[in-house]
Structure formats: C-alpha cells, structure tokens
Short mmCIF file of C-alpha atoms and ligand atoms in Angstrom, two decimals:
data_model
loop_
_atom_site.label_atom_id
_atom_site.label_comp_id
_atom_site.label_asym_id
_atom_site.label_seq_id
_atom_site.Cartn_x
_atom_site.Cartn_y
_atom_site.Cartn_z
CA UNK A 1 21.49 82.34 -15.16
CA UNK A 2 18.16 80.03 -16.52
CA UNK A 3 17.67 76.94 -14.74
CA UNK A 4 19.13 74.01 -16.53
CA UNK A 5 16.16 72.67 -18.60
CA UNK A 6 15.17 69.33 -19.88
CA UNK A 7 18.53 69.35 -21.99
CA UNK A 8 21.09 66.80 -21.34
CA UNK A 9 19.48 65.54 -18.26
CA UNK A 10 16.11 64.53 -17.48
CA UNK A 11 14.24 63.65 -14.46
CA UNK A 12 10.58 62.61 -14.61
CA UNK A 13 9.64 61.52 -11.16
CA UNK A 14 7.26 59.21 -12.58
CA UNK A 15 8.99 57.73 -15.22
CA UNK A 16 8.90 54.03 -14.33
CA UNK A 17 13.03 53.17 -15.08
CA UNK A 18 13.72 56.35 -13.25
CA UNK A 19 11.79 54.77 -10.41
CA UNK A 20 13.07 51.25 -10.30
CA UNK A 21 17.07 52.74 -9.99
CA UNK A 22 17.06 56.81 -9.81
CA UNK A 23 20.76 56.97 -8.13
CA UNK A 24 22.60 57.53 -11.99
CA UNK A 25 20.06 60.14 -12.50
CA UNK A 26 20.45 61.48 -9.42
CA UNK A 27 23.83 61.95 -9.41
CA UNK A 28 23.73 63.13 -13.23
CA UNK A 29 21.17 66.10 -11.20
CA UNK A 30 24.16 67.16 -8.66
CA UNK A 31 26.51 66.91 -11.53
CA UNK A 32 25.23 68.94 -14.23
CA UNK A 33 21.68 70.27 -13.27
CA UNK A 34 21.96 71.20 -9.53
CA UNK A 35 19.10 73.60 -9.77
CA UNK A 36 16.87 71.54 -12.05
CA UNK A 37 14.10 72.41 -14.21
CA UNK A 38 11.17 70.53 -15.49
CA UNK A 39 9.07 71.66 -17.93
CA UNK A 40 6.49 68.71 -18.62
CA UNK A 41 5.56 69.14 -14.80
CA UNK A 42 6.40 72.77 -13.86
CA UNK A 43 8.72 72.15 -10.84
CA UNK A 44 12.55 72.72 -9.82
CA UNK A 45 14.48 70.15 -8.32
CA UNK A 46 17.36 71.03 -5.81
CA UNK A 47 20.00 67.28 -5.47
CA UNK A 48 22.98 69.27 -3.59
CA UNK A 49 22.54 68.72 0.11
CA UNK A 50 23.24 72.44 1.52
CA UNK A 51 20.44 73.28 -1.45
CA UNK A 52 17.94 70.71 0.19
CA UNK A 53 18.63 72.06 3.84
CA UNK A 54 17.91 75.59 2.81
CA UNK A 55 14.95 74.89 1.13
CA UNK A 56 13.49 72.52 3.94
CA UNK A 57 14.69 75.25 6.69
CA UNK A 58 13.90 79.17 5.15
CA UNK A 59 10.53 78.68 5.91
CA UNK A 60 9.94 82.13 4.75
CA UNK A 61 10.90 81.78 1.57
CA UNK A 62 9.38 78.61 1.52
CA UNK A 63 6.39 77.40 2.78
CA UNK A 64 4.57 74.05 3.45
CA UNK A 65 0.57 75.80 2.76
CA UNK A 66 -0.09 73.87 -0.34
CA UNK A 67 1.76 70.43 1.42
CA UNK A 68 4.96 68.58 0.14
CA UNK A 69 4.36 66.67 -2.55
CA UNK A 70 4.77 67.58 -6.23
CA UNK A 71 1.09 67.19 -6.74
CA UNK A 72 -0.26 69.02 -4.08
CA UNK A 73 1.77 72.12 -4.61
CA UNK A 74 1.37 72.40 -8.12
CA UNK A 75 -2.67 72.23 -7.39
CA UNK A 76 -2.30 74.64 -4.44
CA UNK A 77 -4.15 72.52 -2.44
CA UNK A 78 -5.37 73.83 1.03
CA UNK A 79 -5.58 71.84 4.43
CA UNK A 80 -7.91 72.25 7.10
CA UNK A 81 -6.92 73.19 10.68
CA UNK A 82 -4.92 70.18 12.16
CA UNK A 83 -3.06 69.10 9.31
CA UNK A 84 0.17 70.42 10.88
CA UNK A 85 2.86 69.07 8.64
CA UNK A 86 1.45 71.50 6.04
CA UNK A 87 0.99 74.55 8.05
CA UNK A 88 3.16 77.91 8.63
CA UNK A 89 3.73 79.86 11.71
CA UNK A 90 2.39 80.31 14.16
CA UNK A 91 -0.30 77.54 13.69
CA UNK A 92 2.06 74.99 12.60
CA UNK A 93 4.06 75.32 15.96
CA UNK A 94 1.09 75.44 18.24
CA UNK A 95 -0.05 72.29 16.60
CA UNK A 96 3.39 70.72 16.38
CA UNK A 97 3.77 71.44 19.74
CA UNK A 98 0.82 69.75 21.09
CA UNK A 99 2.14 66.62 20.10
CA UNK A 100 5.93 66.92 20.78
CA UNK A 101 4.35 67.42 24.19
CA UNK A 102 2.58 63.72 24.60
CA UNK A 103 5.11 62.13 21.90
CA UNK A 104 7.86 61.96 24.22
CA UNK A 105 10.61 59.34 24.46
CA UNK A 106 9.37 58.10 27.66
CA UNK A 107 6.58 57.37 25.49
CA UNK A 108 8.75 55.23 22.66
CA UNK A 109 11.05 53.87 25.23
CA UNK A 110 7.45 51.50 26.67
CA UNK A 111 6.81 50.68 23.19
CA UNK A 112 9.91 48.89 23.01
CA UNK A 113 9.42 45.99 24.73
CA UNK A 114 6.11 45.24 23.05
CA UNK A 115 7.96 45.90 19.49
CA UNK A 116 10.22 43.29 20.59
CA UNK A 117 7.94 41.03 21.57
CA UNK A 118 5.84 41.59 18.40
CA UNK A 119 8.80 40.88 16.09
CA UNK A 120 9.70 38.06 18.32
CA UNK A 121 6.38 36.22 17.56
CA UNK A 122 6.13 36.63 13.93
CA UNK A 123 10.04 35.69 13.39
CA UNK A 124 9.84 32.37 15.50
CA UNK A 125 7.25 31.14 13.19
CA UNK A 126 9.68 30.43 10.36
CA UNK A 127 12.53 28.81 12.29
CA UNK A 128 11.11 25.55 10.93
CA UNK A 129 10.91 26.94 7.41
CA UNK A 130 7.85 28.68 5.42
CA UNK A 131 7.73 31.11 2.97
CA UNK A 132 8.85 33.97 4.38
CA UNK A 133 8.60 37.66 3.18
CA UNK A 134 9.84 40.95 4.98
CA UNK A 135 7.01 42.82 3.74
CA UNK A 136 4.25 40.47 4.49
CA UNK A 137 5.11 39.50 7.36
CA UNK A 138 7.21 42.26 9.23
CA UNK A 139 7.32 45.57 7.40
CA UNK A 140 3.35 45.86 6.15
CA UNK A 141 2.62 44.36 10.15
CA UNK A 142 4.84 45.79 12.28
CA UNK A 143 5.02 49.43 12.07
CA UNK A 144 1.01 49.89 11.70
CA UNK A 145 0.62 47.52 15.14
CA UNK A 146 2.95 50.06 16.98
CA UNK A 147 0.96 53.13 15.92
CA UNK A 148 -1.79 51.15 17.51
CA UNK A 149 -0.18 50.65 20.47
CA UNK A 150 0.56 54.21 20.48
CA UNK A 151 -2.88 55.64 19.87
CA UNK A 152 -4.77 52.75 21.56
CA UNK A 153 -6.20 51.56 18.45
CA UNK A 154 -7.46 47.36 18.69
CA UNK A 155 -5.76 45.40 16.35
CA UNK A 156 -8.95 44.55 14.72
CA UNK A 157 -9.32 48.06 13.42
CA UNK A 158 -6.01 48.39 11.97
CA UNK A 159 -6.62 47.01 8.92
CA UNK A 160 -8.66 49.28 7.88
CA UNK A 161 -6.79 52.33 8.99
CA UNK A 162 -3.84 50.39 7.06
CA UNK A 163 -6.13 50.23 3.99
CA UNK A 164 -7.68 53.93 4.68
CA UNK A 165 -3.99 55.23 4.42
CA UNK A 166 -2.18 52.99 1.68
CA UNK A 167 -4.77 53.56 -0.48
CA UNK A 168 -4.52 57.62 -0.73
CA UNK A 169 -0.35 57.12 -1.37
CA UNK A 170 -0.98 53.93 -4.02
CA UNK A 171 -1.09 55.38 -8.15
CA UNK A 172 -1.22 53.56 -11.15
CA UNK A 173 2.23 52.96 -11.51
CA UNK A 174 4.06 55.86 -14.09
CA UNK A 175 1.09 58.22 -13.11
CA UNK A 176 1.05 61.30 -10.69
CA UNK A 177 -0.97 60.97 -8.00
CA UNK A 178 -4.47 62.71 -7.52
CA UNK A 179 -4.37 65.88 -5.88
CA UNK A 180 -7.60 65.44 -4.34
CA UNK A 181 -7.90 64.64 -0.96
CA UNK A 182 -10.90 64.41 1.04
CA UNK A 183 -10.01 65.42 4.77
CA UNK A 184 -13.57 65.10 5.69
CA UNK A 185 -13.39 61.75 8.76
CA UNK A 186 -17.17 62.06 9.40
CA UNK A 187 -18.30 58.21 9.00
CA UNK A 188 -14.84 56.83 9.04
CA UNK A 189 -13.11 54.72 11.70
CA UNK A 190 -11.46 57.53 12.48
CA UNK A 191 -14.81 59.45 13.83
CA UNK A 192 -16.09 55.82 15.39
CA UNK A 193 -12.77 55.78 17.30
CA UNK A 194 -12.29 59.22 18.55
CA UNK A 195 -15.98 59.12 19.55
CA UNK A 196 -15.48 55.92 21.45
CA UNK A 197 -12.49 57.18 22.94
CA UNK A 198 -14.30 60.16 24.58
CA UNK A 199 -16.73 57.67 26.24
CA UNK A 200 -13.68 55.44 27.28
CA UNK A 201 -10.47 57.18 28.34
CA UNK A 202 -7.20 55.29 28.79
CA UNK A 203 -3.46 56.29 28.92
CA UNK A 204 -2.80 56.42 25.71
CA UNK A 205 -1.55 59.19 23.62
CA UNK A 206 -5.48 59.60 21.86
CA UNK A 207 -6.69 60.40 25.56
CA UNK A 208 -3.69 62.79 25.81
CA UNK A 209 -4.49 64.32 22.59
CA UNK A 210 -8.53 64.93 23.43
CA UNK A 211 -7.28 67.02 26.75
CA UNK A 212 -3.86 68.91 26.44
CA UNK A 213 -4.84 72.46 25.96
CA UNK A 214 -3.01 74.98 24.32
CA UNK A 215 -3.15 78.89 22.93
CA UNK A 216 -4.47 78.80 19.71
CA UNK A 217 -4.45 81.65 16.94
CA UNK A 218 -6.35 84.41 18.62
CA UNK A 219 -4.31 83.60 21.94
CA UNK A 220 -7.48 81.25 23.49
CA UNK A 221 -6.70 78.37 25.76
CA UNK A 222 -8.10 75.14 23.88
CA UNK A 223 -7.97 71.30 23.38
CA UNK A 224 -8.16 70.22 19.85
CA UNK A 225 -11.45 69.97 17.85
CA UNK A 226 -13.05 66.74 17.39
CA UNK A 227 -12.37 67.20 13.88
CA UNK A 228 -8.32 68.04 14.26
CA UNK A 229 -7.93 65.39 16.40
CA UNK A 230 -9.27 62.79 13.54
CA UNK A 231 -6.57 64.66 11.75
CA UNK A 232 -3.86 63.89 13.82
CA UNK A 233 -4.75 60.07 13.79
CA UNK A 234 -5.08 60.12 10.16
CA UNK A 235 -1.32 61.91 10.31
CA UNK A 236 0.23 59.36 12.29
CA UNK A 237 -1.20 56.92 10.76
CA UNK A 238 0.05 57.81 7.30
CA UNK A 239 3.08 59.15 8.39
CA UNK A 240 4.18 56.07 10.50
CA UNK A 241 3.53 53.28 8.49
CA UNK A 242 4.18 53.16 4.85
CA UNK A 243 8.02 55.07 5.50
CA UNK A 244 8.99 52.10 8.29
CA UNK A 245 7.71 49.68 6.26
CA UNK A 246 9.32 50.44 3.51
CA UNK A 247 13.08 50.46 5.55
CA UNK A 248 12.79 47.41 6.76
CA UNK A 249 12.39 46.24 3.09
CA UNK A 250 15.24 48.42 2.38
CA UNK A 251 16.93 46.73 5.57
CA UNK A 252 16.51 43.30 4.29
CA UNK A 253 17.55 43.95 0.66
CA UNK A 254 20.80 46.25 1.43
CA UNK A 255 22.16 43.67 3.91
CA UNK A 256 21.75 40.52 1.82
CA UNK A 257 23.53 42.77 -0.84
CA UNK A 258 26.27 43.53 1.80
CA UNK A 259 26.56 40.00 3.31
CA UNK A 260 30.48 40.81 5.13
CA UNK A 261 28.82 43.87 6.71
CA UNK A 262 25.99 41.64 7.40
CA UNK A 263 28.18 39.66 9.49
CA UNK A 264 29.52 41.73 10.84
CA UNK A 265 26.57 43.22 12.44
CA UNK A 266 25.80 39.76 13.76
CA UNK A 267 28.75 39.53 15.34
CA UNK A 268 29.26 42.40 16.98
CA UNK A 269 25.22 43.67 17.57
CA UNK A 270 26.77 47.53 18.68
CA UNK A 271 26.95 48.38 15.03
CA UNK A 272 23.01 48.48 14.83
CA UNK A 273 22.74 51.45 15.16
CA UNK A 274 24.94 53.08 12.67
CA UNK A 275 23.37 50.27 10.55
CA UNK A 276 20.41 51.89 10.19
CA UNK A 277 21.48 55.30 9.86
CA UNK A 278 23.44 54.05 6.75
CA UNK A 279 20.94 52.42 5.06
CA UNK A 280 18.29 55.36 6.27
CA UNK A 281 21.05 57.56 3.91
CA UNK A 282 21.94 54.99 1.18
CA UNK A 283 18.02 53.79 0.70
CA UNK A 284 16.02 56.45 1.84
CA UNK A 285 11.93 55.85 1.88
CA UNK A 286 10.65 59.53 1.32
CA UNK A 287 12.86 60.35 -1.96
CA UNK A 288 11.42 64.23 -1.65
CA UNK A 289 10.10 67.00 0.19
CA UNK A 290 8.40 69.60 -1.90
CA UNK A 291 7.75 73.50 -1.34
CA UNK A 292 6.02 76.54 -2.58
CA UNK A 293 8.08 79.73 -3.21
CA UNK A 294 6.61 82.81 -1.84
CA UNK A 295 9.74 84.84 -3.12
CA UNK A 296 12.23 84.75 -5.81
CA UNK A 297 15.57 82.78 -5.11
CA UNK A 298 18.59 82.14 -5.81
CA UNK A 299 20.57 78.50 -5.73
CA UNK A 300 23.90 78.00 -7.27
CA UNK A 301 23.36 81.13 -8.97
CA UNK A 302 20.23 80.71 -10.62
CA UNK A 303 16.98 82.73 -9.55
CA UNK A 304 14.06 80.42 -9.07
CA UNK A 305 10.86 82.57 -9.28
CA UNK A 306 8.30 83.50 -6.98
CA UNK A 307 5.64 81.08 -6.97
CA UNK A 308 7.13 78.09 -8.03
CA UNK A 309 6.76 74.47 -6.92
CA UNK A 310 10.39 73.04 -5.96
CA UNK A 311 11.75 70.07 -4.56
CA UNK A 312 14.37 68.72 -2.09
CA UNK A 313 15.37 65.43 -3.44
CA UNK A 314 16.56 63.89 -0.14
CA UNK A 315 17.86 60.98 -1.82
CA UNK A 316 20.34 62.83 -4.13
CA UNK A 317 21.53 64.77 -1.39
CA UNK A 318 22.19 62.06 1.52
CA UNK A 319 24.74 60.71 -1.52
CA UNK A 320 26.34 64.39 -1.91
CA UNK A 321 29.95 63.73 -2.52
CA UNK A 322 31.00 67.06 -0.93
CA UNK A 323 29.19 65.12 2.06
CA UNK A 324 29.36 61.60 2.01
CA UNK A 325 32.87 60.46 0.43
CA UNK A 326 32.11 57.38 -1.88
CA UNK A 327 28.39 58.43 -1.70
CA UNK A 328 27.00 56.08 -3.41
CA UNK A 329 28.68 53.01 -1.54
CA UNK A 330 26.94 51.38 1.24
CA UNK A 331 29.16 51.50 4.39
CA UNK A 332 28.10 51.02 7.66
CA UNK A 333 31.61 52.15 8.95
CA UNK A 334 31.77 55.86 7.28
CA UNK A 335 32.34 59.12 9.08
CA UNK A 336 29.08 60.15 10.41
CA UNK A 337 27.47 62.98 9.03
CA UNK A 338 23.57 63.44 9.24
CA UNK A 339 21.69 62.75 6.22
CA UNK A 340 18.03 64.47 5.49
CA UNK A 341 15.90 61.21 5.37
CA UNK A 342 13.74 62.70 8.05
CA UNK A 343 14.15 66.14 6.64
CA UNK A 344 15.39 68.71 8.65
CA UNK A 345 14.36 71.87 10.21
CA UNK A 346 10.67 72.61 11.44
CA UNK A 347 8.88 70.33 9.74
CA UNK A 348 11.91 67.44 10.67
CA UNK A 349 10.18 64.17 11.17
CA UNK A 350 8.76 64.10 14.87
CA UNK A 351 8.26 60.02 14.65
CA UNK A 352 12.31 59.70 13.94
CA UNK A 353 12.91 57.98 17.17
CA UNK A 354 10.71 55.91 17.10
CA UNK A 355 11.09 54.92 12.91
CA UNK A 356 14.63 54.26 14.41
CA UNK A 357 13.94 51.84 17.42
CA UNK A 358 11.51 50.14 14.84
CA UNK A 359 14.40 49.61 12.12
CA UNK A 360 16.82 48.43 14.69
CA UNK A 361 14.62 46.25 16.90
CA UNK A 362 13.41 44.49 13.53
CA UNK A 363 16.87 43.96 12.69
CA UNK A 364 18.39 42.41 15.75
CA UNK A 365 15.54 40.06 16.01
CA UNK A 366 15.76 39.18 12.36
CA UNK A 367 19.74 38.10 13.35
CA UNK A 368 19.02 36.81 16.34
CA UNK A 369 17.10 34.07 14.74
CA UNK A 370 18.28 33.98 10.82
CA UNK A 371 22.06 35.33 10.62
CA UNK A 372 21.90 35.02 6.50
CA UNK A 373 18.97 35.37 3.90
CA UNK A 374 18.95 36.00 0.46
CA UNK A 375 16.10 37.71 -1.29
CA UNK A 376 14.06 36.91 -4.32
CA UNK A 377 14.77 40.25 -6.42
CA UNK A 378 12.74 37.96 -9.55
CA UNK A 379 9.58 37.78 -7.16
CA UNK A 380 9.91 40.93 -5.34
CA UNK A 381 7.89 43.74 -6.42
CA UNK A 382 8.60 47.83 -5.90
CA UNK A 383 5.51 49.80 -4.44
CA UNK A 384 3.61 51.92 -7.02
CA UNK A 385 3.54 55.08 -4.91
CA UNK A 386 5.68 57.92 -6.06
CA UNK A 387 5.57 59.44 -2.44
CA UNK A 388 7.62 56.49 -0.99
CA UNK A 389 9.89 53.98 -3.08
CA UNK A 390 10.55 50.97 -1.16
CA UNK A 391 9.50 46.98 -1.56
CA UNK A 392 5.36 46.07 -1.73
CA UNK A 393 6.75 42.29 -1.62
CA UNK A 394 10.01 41.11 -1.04
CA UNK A 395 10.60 37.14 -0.84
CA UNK A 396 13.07 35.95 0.94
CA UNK A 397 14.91 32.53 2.24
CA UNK A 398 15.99 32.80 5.92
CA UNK A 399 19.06 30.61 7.24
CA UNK A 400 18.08 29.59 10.82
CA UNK A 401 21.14 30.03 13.30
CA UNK A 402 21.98 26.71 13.73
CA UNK A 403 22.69 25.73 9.98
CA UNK A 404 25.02 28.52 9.61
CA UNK A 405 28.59 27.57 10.01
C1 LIG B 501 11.73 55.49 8.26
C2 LIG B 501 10.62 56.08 8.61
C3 LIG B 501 10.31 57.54 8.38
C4 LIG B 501 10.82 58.43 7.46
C5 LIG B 501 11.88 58.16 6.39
C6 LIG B 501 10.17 59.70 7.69
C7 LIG B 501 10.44 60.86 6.97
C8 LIG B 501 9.91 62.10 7.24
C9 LIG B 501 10.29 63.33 6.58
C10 LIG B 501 11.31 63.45 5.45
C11 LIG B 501 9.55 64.34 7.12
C12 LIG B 501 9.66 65.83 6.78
C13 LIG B 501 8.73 66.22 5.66
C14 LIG B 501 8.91 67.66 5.24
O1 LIG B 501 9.82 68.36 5.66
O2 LIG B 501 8.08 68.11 4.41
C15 LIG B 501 8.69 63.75 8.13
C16 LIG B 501 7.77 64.44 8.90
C17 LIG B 501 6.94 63.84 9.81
N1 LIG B 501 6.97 62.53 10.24
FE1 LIG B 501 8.17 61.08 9.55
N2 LIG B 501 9.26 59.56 8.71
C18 LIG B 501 9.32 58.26 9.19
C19 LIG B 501 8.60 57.72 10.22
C20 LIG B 501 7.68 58.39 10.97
C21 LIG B 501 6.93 57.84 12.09
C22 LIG B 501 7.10 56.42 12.64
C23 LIG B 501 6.09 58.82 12.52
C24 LIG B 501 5.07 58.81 13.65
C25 LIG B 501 4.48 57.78 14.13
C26 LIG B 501 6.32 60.00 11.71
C27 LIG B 501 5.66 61.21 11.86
C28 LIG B 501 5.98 62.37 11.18
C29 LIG B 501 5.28 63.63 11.39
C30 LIG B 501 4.12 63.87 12.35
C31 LIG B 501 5.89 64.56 10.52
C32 LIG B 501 5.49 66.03 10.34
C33 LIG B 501 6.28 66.95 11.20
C34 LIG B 501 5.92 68.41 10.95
O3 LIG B 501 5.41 68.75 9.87
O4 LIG B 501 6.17 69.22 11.84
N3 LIG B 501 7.28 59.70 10.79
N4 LIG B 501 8.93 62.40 8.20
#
C-alpha cells in the first residue's frame, strides 16, 4: 500500500494555523493518514503511539546521524564528535554514558532547594501586584539559572548562553528553519568558560565532565576533548532551557483553563505530580522527533523506503485513543500510562528528572502564593520556533492567597 498523500489531509509543520492549534489535525493524522506522507517537504509522519515508539526505539532501522529535526535530516547534516543526541552505536553510548555517570539524581535532588528558593524570590515580588508574566519572569529565568547551577556557569554569563541557544531554534515564523549549524565554539563563551574552568576547578558537573575518562572508539581510555566538552555545554544548554520553559507556560495556561482541577491541586498539593505528567502529555513542548531510514519499512501496512526522513509526532501520539481514553481532554485524574514527551528509548531525554522537579517546584510555589490567575490569551504570544511550540509571552493576573475566598 502507498502512503496516504497530501489528499484529504494535510499537515505542513510550518503552516502558521496548523501551529497555533495542531490537535484537529493531529487527530485527523491517526484517523485517516497514520503513516503520513508529505510531498512539498519529502518526509513521513507516524501520529499512532506504538508507530512513534518503534521508530524512536529500532535504532537500526532508524538512526539519529543526520539529527532529529525535519531540517536536519532532509539536509543530511553531519555532527562532530560530542554531539551525542545525534550519534549511533557505539559512540552514542560511550558519550551518553559519560554523562548519565555525573548527571545523577543525587545531583538534581541539591538543585532543589536552590530551585525553590529561586522561584520563591521572583514569585514574592508580585504579592503586592505588578505585571506579572510566566514567561518573563519564571519560564525564560528559571530553567536557564538551574543549568547554571548545574554546570557552574555565573549568572552574568547566562544571558548570553540564553541568547547563543534561542537564537539557533528562533525562524521567521511559517518558515523552516536553517539547516546550517556552525558547531565550531572557538571564541564563544563557551571556549572562555571551559578554558577558565580548567584553571579553576570546582564541584560542579563541568569539572566532572573535563576528568571522567572513558573507552572511546578504538577501545582508548580518555576524558573528553576540549572541543566535545564545549559540545556538551552547548547540549545542555539547548536542551534544558527552551523545553522547561515552554511547560511552565503550558503549566500556567492549561490550569487557568482547568480552574476545578486547579483547585484541586491547591488543596490537596499530592496531585503535583500527576499534574505535570498530564499536562507534559496533553501540551507537550517538543511536538516531534525525526529519523533517517537506513532500510525499507513497514507501518500499518505501508512500506516506507529506505532513505527517507520520518517523523514521530509525539504530540499526536500522547493523545492516542487506543492509549489515552478521552485523549484529547485534560485530566489530571486518568489512568496512568506513559506518554513520549521525553521520547523513549536510547535517545529518551536524560534531563527528564530534572524538567520534572522544575515543572512541579514552579507550580507549588506559584499556589503557594497565587491560588487563581487568569491569563491574557489577547496579549500572549506563541514562540516562532517550529522545534518547540509553547508561549514566548504569556500575561497573566495573579490572585494573592489572601483575597481568595
Ligand atoms: C519539559 C522539558 C523537556 C522535554 C519535553 C524534553 C524532551 C526531550 C525529548 C523528546 C528527547 C528525545 C529526542 C529524540 O529521541 O530524538 C530529549 C533528549 C534529551 N534531553 Fe530533554 N527534554 C526536556 C528537558 C531537558 C532538560 C532539563 C535537559 C538537561 C538539562 C535535557 C537534556 C536532554 C538530553 C541531553 C537529551 C539527549 C539524550 C540522548 O540523545 O541520548 N532535556 N529531550
């Protein structure tokens, strides 16, 4: 059987209305395209969630070389050493490894208290009123300050590694973003840093980074080049900070949407948890994760070729109904059942932990001091980068505790 062409449904992940609400289209995809074709941009699309979990765990059949985004893969872009979440075995795992060795949760459990404190300070300052807005002041803040913590980095610099890395995910919105990347650090803050770091070791996870050894390709002993370590940075960085920020956006918006679950999560601050995880599924950052075919396959009975470009939308497929019943409804009570918003498999996001004490901290100390807020949906405005959809600005008017009945 052919792929389902640009026929009755059509999904151009740039299309601007597409952007702003996918779900109908998305479940129009699971419905009567599963194994999607478009021919404007050359790629499949895979919505069903077993689909998505194959894809993102045959790493065979499908590889992460040429990276995960639509753009990269269709230019067959190539990575230097380092730049682990688009590697294959065995270099992916020794690199992978490396840090899964000095990201541990000891490691995320001592960043909690500082998260909290962090929140703490930036949420007390509207108590009295201001204009207050979760991007602004919590999501574009928070989540880049704790990969500082994390890597040592002064809050001075951060700026600029914020700029360094919002800038390579931002497009013109409606256009595909360049496939050209320059992994080159030499002169960047990254090289200052690492450089500095060398002279002046610490505890932090940059100091672990310069001196755990490990076997590399040809079965040497090793610690990480100069340059792969700037790579590193640069991927936890990128990785770290535009995704949280963008659910605790997502956080803000689905709860003032939901304001009876709302309370209840006030109430009763146990459900925080499964909070998250719900809207992690219902409004998930990282819409897709891409791969290149190095063999021909089959999904739902059609035979994808060889050489293709195709994606796992993660977003279709944490609303499955064969998974989640009433898919798209937001319900912090359902059944549990994992969705993919930190992929799955190999390449499964190693920062999930910590993305999740982020989302709930933020949360409870967001209740703690403003129980109810509404959000300015006229004001707000949606990112322009097709990698992740979330909120660039998102108003909002916080009740303080005491004026809430
Ligand atoms: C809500 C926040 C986040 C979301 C939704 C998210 C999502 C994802 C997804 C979907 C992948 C898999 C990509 C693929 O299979 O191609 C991934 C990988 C990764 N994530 Fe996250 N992420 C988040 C936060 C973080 C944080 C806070 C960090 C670290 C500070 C991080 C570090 C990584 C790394 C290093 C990988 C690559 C793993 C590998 O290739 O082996 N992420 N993330």
């Amino acid at each position: 059987m052919n792929a389902i062409s640009n026929g009755p449904v059509n999904w151009d992940p740039y299309n601007q209305a597409y952007f702003r609400n996918p779900y109908p289209v998305y479940r129009r995809l699971r419905k009567e395209a599963p194994v999607y074709y478009n021919a404007e941009y050359d790629f499949y699309a895979l919505s069903h969630y077993d689909d998505c979990q194959r894809l993102l765990q045959d790493r065979n059949s499908f590889v992460s070389r040429h990276g995960n985004l639509l753009e990269f893969i269709r230019a067959k872009n190539t990575y230097p050493s380092g730049m682990f979440i688009y590697e294959d075995p065995p270099l992916h795992g020794q690199h992978r490894g490396i840090l899964t060795r000095v990201f541990t949760p000891k490691k995320m459990a001592a960043l909690e208290t500082q998260i909290r404190e962090y929140c703490a300070r930036t949420l007390d300052r509207f108590v009295d009123g201001g204009d207050f807005d979760f991007i602004t002041h919590l999501g574009a803040e928070m989540p880049i300050r704790v990969i500082g913590m994390l890597l040592g980095i002064p809050d001075e610099d951060l700026k600029e590694v914020q700029k360094y890395t919002d800038d390579r995910l931002q497009v013109e919105p409606g256009q595909p973003m360049s496939a050209d990347h320059d992994y080159d650090y030499e002169g960047t803050l990254f090289a200052r840093y690492v450089d500095w770091r060398v002279k002046h070791p610490s505890d932090d996870l940059m100091t672990e980074l310069m001196n755990t050894e490990f076997v590399d390709q040809s079965g040497k002993s090793r610690k990480l080049t100069r340059g792969e370590i700037m790579i590193f940075i640069n991927i936890l960085s990128g990785a770290g900070n535009e995704t949280t920020n963008r659910l605790i956006g997502w956080t803000a918006k689905t709860l003032a949407e939901h304001p009876d679950q709302r309370r209840q999560i006030y109430e009763d601050r146990s459900f925080i948890p499964q909070a998250i995880e719900e809207i992690l599924r219902f409004e998930v950052p990282g819409h897709v994760a891409g791969r290149f075919s190095v063999c021909d396959a089959v999904f739902q009975g059609v035979t994808i070729p060889k050489g293709s470009t195709i994606l796992a939308i993660l977003a279709a497929a944490n609303r499955d109904e064969s998974r989640f019943v009433d898919g798209d409804k937001f319900d912090i009570h359902r059944e549990r059942v994992p969705h993919l918003s930190f992929g799955v498999g190999f390449h499964s996001c190693l920062g999930n932990a910590l993305a999740r004490v982020e989302g709930r901290i933020a949360l409870d100390e967001v209740l703690t001091r403003f129980p109810e807020w509404t959000v300015d949906l006229d004001r707000a405005r949606l990112s322009s980068s097709s990698a992740v959809r979330g909120w660039e600005t998102l108003p909002a008017k916080l009740t303080p505790r005491l004026k809430v009945a």
